[in-house]
Structure formats: structure tokens, C-alpha cells
Short mmCIF file of C-alpha atoms and ligand atoms in Angstrom, two decimals:
data_model
loop_
_atom_site.label_atom_id
_atom_site.label_comp_id
_atom_site.label_asym_id
_atom_site.label_seq_id
_atom_site.Cartn_x
_atom_site.Cartn_y
_atom_site.Cartn_z
CA MET W 1 -2.20 186.31 121.20
CA ASN W 2 -3.69 188.48 118.44
CA LYS W 3 -5.55 191.97 119.38
CA LEU W 4 -9.20 192.30 119.42
CA LEU W 5 -10.54 195.49 117.48
CA ILE W 6 -14.14 196.71 119.19
CA ALA W 7 -15.79 197.62 116.58
CA THR W 8 -18.07 200.26 117.53
CA ASN W 9 -18.20 204.20 117.57
CA ASN W 10 -21.14 204.26 119.89
CA GLU W 11 -19.63 205.49 123.17
CA GLY W 12 -21.78 203.96 125.68
CA LYS W 13 -21.07 200.34 124.36
CA ILE W 14 -17.03 201.06 124.47
CA VAL W 15 -17.35 201.60 128.53
CA GLU W 16 -19.26 198.21 128.55
CA PHE W 17 -16.85 196.58 126.01
CA LYS W 18 -13.87 197.75 128.09
CA GLU W 19 -15.50 196.45 131.22
CA LEU W 20 -16.52 193.08 129.97
CA LEU W 21 -13.28 192.42 128.31
CA ALA W 22 -11.37 193.56 131.37
CA GLY W 23 -9.82 190.57 133.33
CA SER W 24 -10.55 188.07 130.35
CA GLY W 25 -6.92 188.09 129.16
CA ILE W 26 -7.95 189.30 125.99
CA GLU W 27 -6.07 192.58 124.37
CA PHE W 28 -8.31 194.91 122.57
CA VAL W 29 -8.12 198.39 120.66
CA THR W 30 -10.98 200.80 120.02
CA PRO W 31 -11.39 202.80 116.53
CA ALA W 32 -10.06 205.80 117.97
CA GLN W 33 -6.87 204.36 119.50
CA ILE W 34 -5.86 203.34 115.78
CA ASN W 35 -7.50 206.48 113.95
CA LEU W 36 -9.74 204.27 112.37
CA GLN W 37 -13.14 206.45 111.63
CA LEU W 38 -15.68 203.94 109.74
CA GLU W 39 -19.19 204.46 109.73
CA VAL W 40 -21.13 201.41 108.63
CA ASP W 41 -24.86 201.36 107.18
CA GLU W 42 -27.13 199.10 109.61
CA ASP W 43 -29.46 198.01 106.66
CA GLY W 44 -29.60 194.57 107.16
CA SER W 45 -32.79 193.22 107.76
CA THR W 46 -31.49 190.99 111.08
CA TYR W 47 -29.25 191.61 114.07
CA ARG W 48 -26.87 188.87 112.61
CA GLU W 49 -26.77 190.95 109.05
CA ASN W 50 -25.68 194.01 111.11
CA ALA W 51 -23.55 192.70 113.47
CA ALA W 52 -21.75 190.63 110.82
CA LYS W 53 -21.39 193.92 108.46
CA LYS W 54 -19.87 195.85 111.10
CA ALA W 55 -17.45 193.24 111.96
CA ILE W 56 -15.99 192.31 108.48
CA ALA W 57 -16.28 196.42 107.49
CA PHE W 58 -13.81 197.14 110.67
CA ALA W 59 -11.45 194.00 110.40
CA GLN W 60 -10.85 194.44 106.58
CA ALA W 61 -10.06 198.00 107.21
CA SER W 62 -7.78 197.31 110.20
CA GLY W 63 -6.47 193.77 109.43
CA LEU W 64 -7.63 192.90 113.00
CA ILE W 65 -10.24 190.29 114.65
CA SER W 66 -13.02 192.53 115.23
CA LEU W 67 -15.79 192.47 117.59
CA ALA W 68 -18.95 194.37 116.42
CA ASP W 69 -22.56 193.92 118.21
CA ASP W 70 -26.08 194.54 116.87
CA SER W 71 -28.47 195.74 119.51
CA GLY W 72 -32.14 196.46 120.35
CA LEU W 73 -35.20 196.92 122.73
CA GLU W 74 -38.17 194.72 121.75
CA VAL W 75 -41.53 195.53 123.26
CA ASP W 76 -43.96 193.29 123.29
CA ALA W 77 -46.86 195.66 123.22
CA LEU W 78 -45.58 197.17 120.34
CA GLY W 79 -45.04 193.99 118.42
CA GLY W 80 -41.16 193.72 118.89
CA ALA W 81 -40.74 197.48 117.94
CA PRO W 82 -38.70 199.69 118.31
CA GLY W 83 -36.23 196.15 117.81
CA LEU W 84 -33.83 196.62 114.87
CA TYR W 85 -34.58 200.00 114.61
CA SER W 86 -33.53 201.19 118.06
CA ALA W 87 -30.64 203.74 117.45
CA ARG W 88 -33.31 205.47 114.80
CA TYR W 89 -36.63 205.30 116.75
CA SER W 90 -37.79 209.04 116.63
CA PRO W 91 -39.15 210.94 113.71
CA LYS W 92 -37.43 213.95 114.86
CA PRO W 93 -34.34 215.12 112.98
CA GLY W 94 -31.15 214.37 114.95
CA ALA W 95 -32.89 213.24 117.71
CA ASN W 96 -31.05 212.00 120.87
CA ASP W 97 -31.37 209.13 123.40
CA ARG W 98 -33.97 210.84 125.39
CA ASP W 99 -36.24 211.92 122.01
CA ARG W 100 -35.94 207.92 121.42
CA ARG W 101 -37.31 207.47 125.04
CA ASN W 102 -39.98 210.05 124.88
CA PHE W 103 -41.16 208.66 121.29
CA LEU W 104 -41.50 205.06 123.16
CA LEU W 105 -43.18 206.07 125.68
CA LYS W 106 -45.88 208.04 123.48
CA ASN W 107 -46.46 204.76 121.49
CA LEU W 108 -46.80 203.06 124.75
CA LYS W 109 -49.41 205.46 126.38
CA ASP W 110 -52.63 203.71 125.56
CA LYS W 111 -51.28 200.12 126.03
CA PRO W 112 -52.16 198.22 129.20
CA ARG W 113 -49.46 197.67 131.89
CA PRO W 114 -46.78 195.99 132.41
CA TRP W 115 -44.93 196.78 129.29
CA THR W 116 -42.83 193.84 129.02
CA ALA W 117 -39.60 193.98 126.90
CA HIS W 118 -36.43 192.91 126.47
CA PHE W 119 -32.97 194.02 125.29
CA HIS W 120 -31.39 191.48 122.32
CA ALA W 121 -27.78 191.60 121.43
CA THR W 122 -25.88 189.83 118.44
CA ILE W 123 -22.45 189.83 118.58
CA ALA W 124 -20.21 188.90 115.34
CA VAL W 125 -16.53 188.15 115.74
CA ALA W 126 -14.88 188.72 112.03
CA ARG W 127 -11.29 187.94 110.95
CA PRO W 128 -10.22 190.20 108.10
CA ALA W 129 -10.41 187.22 105.54
CA GLY W 130 -14.27 187.26 106.12
CA GLU W 131 -14.20 184.20 108.73
CA ILE W 132 -17.17 185.03 110.82
CA GLU W 133 -18.71 183.58 114.11
CA PHE W 134 -22.03 184.86 116.44
CA ALA W 135 -23.37 184.76 119.58
CA GLU W 136 -26.45 186.16 121.41
CA GLY W 137 -27.65 187.47 124.63
CA ASN W 138 -31.03 188.79 126.02
CA CYS W 139 -32.06 190.26 128.87
CA PHE W 140 -35.89 190.42 130.40
CA GLY W 141 -37.63 193.29 132.23
CA GLU W 142 -40.44 196.05 131.24
CA ILE W 143 -40.53 199.59 130.05
CA ILE W 144 -41.41 202.11 132.83
CA PRO W 145 -43.47 205.37 132.26
CA GLU W 146 -40.97 207.80 134.17
CA GLU W 147 -36.76 207.69 134.24
CA ARG W 148 -34.95 206.66 136.91
CA GLY W 149 -31.26 206.18 137.35
CA MET W 150 -28.23 208.43 135.55
CA GLY W 151 -26.22 205.35 134.27
CA GLY W 152 -25.91 203.61 131.06
CA PHE W 153 -27.43 205.03 127.69
CA GLY W 154 -30.32 204.22 125.37
CA TYR W 155 -33.11 203.02 127.01
CA ASP W 156 -31.79 201.96 130.14
CA PRO W 157 -33.80 204.98 132.17
CA ILE W 158 -37.05 203.14 131.70
CA PHE W 159 -36.13 199.77 131.08
CA LEU W 160 -37.01 198.16 134.51
CA LEU W 161 -35.19 194.49 135.58
CA THR W 162 -38.42 193.56 137.34
CA GLU W 163 -37.18 191.09 139.87
CA LEU W 164 -34.27 193.68 140.77
CA GLY W 165 -36.97 196.57 141.08
CA LYS W 166 -34.26 198.89 139.59
CA THR W 167 -34.06 200.15 135.88
CA MET W 168 -30.67 199.56 133.89
CA ALA W 169 -29.36 202.96 134.59
CA GLU W 170 -29.92 202.52 138.40
CA LEU W 171 -27.40 199.70 138.34
CA GLU W 172 -23.63 199.81 139.06
CA MET W 173 -21.67 199.30 135.88
CA GLU W 174 -20.62 196.01 137.34
CA GLU W 175 -24.22 194.78 138.02
CA LYS W 176 -25.15 195.69 134.37
CA ASN W 177 -22.00 193.73 133.01
CA ARG W 178 -23.49 191.30 134.96
CA LEU W 179 -27.00 190.95 133.74
CA SER W 180 -26.91 192.78 130.55
CA HIS W 181 -27.97 191.66 126.90
CA ARG W 182 -24.56 192.54 126.04
CA ALA W 183 -22.76 191.01 128.61
CA ARG W 184 -24.21 187.17 128.29
CA ALA W 185 -23.51 187.74 124.58
CA VAL W 186 -19.78 188.41 125.62
CA MET W 187 -19.78 185.47 127.61
CA ALA W 188 -21.27 183.42 125.02
CA ALA W 189 -18.78 184.68 122.83
CA MET W 190 -15.35 184.13 125.20
CA PRO W 191 -14.61 180.63 124.12
CA LEU W 192 -14.41 181.30 120.66
CA LEU W 193 -12.96 184.83 120.89
CA LYS W 194 -10.17 183.10 122.66
CA LYS W 195 -9.87 180.55 120.30
CA MET W 196 -10.14 183.22 117.23
CA LEU W 197 -7.30 185.30 118.83
CA SER W 198 -4.92 182.38 119.90
CA GLU W 199 -5.02 181.38 116.31
CA LYS W 200 -3.09 183.00 112.93
CA ASN W 201 -4.85 186.27 111.98
CA SER W 202 -5.95 185.78 108.58
P1 IMP J 1 -27.16 199.44 117.38
O1 IMP J 1 -26.25 198.01 117.64
O2 IMP J 1 -25.61 200.10 116.77
O3 IMP J 1 -27.81 199.43 116.41
O4 IMP J 1 -27.61 200.27 118.36
C1 IMP J 1 -28.91 199.69 119.07
C2 IMP J 1 -29.30 200.88 120.11
O5 IMP J 1 -30.08 199.88 120.97
C3 IMP J 1 -28.99 201.71 120.84
O6 IMP J 1 -28.46 202.72 120.27
C4 IMP J 1 -29.64 201.96 122.13
O7 IMP J 1 -30.77 203.04 121.89
C5 IMP J 1 -30.23 200.10 122.40
N1 IMP J 1 -29.51 199.76 123.14
C6 IMP J 1 -28.64 198.80 122.97
N2 IMP J 1 -27.79 198.26 124.10
C7 IMP J 1 -28.31 199.30 125.17
C8 IMP J 1 -28.28 199.33 126.46
O8 IMP J 1 -27.68 198.17 126.68
N3 IMP J 1 -28.64 200.12 127.03
C9 IMP J 1 -29.99 201.01 126.47
N4 IMP J 1 -30.01 200.94 124.98
C10 IMP J 1 -29.54 200.34 124.57
#
């Protein structure tokens, strides 16, 4: 079976992808493991475009079948924002995850609760020659005004899984990896991943 490259530089995502792929029989590497440093501009107008752009760039640079995701948080009261711009959602230069959470809460302050929202992930799996396949996953919940939990990354401390009564940051890794948008997208991608990796890599 060919090796899969996890095509992301986001440490939070790498940790999750490693867990999600463990036990699947798929052999994978990270960009750091193959000394690949690549930044891809996420300038597409859809999750698909961005995921495809990342997967193809990493596949061409490495010669390996590559899996990238583009994900985001969509808040209903904000018309789906920050959505595609989730990673860059703050007016502050050099903003970090906490700044982005604070900016989101500031924008929601005067809106009636519950602040229903969902995370979305689109996964693209690309071959170096350009063939590409997609899979998607969503996870529904609501934004809460105070941070809870230490796990995960990004908007996890303010994203409540309403039925569970826990934020994404309060979940054990194993639990997040059963319920999250990324987990669902990886599960949906599993058959096509196995198929692509078992065929000749070109
Ligand atoms: P991108 O997919 O690299 O464009 O980044 C998506 C952004 O959405 C991340 O930087 C986070 O801010 C947010 N995001 C995506 N998935 C998650 C998640 O599982 N938890 C929290 N935030 C997430």
C-alpha cells in the first residue's frame, strides 16, 4: 500500500488526523517527517477549492497521495461567519486562537441565544498527477459565551455539543474523534482512501 501524506501544518489537525488514521492499516507521514515545508494560500471561494489546492500542492511537492482538509465554524446568527475565514477571523495582526474566539463572542454579544452553529470539514485526497476525491463531515452544536475545557484547538472551548452538555474542548480526544466534523469526513473518506492507496500511485 502507498503511504499517505497528511497535508497540513496545523498542529491541532495533525494530532487529530494521526489518531483518526491509527488502526486503519493506512501508513501515513506528516510534512515534518519528510522535511517538507509548504505554505498554500487559502484563497479559494469554497471549502472544496481550498482543500483541493492544499492536497494537490502537497501531492505534487512530495510525490505522495495527500490528504488535506479545509474546515470552518459556521454560526447561524452571523449568516454562516466565520466559515471559510475561520482561521483568519480577527482584525488583530498576529491574532491567535483566543483572539479569534474573543472576536466571535464580541460579534455575537447582542444576538439572542442559543447561538446555534456547526463545524464543517471538507477533505480532499489528491494524487501527484492531479486526480482528486472529496468527502465531507459536519458537527452541530452552539456557541457559548464562556470558555470551557482545555482540549482541542481553535473554537473548541466555546463550541458546546448541546446534547452532550460538553464543549468540544471538554471531550477526550477519543470522543472528539468519534463526533467531530473532521472525524465524520475521515470516516466518509476511508473507502476512497483505501482504494486510492492500494492502486498504483501516479
Ligand atoms: P483551515 O481548515 O486551515 O482553513 O482552518 C480552519 C479553522 O477553523 C481553524 O484554524 C480553526 O480556527 C477552525 N476549526 C476547524 N476545525 C476545528 C476544530 O475541530 N475545532 C476548533 N476549531 C476548528
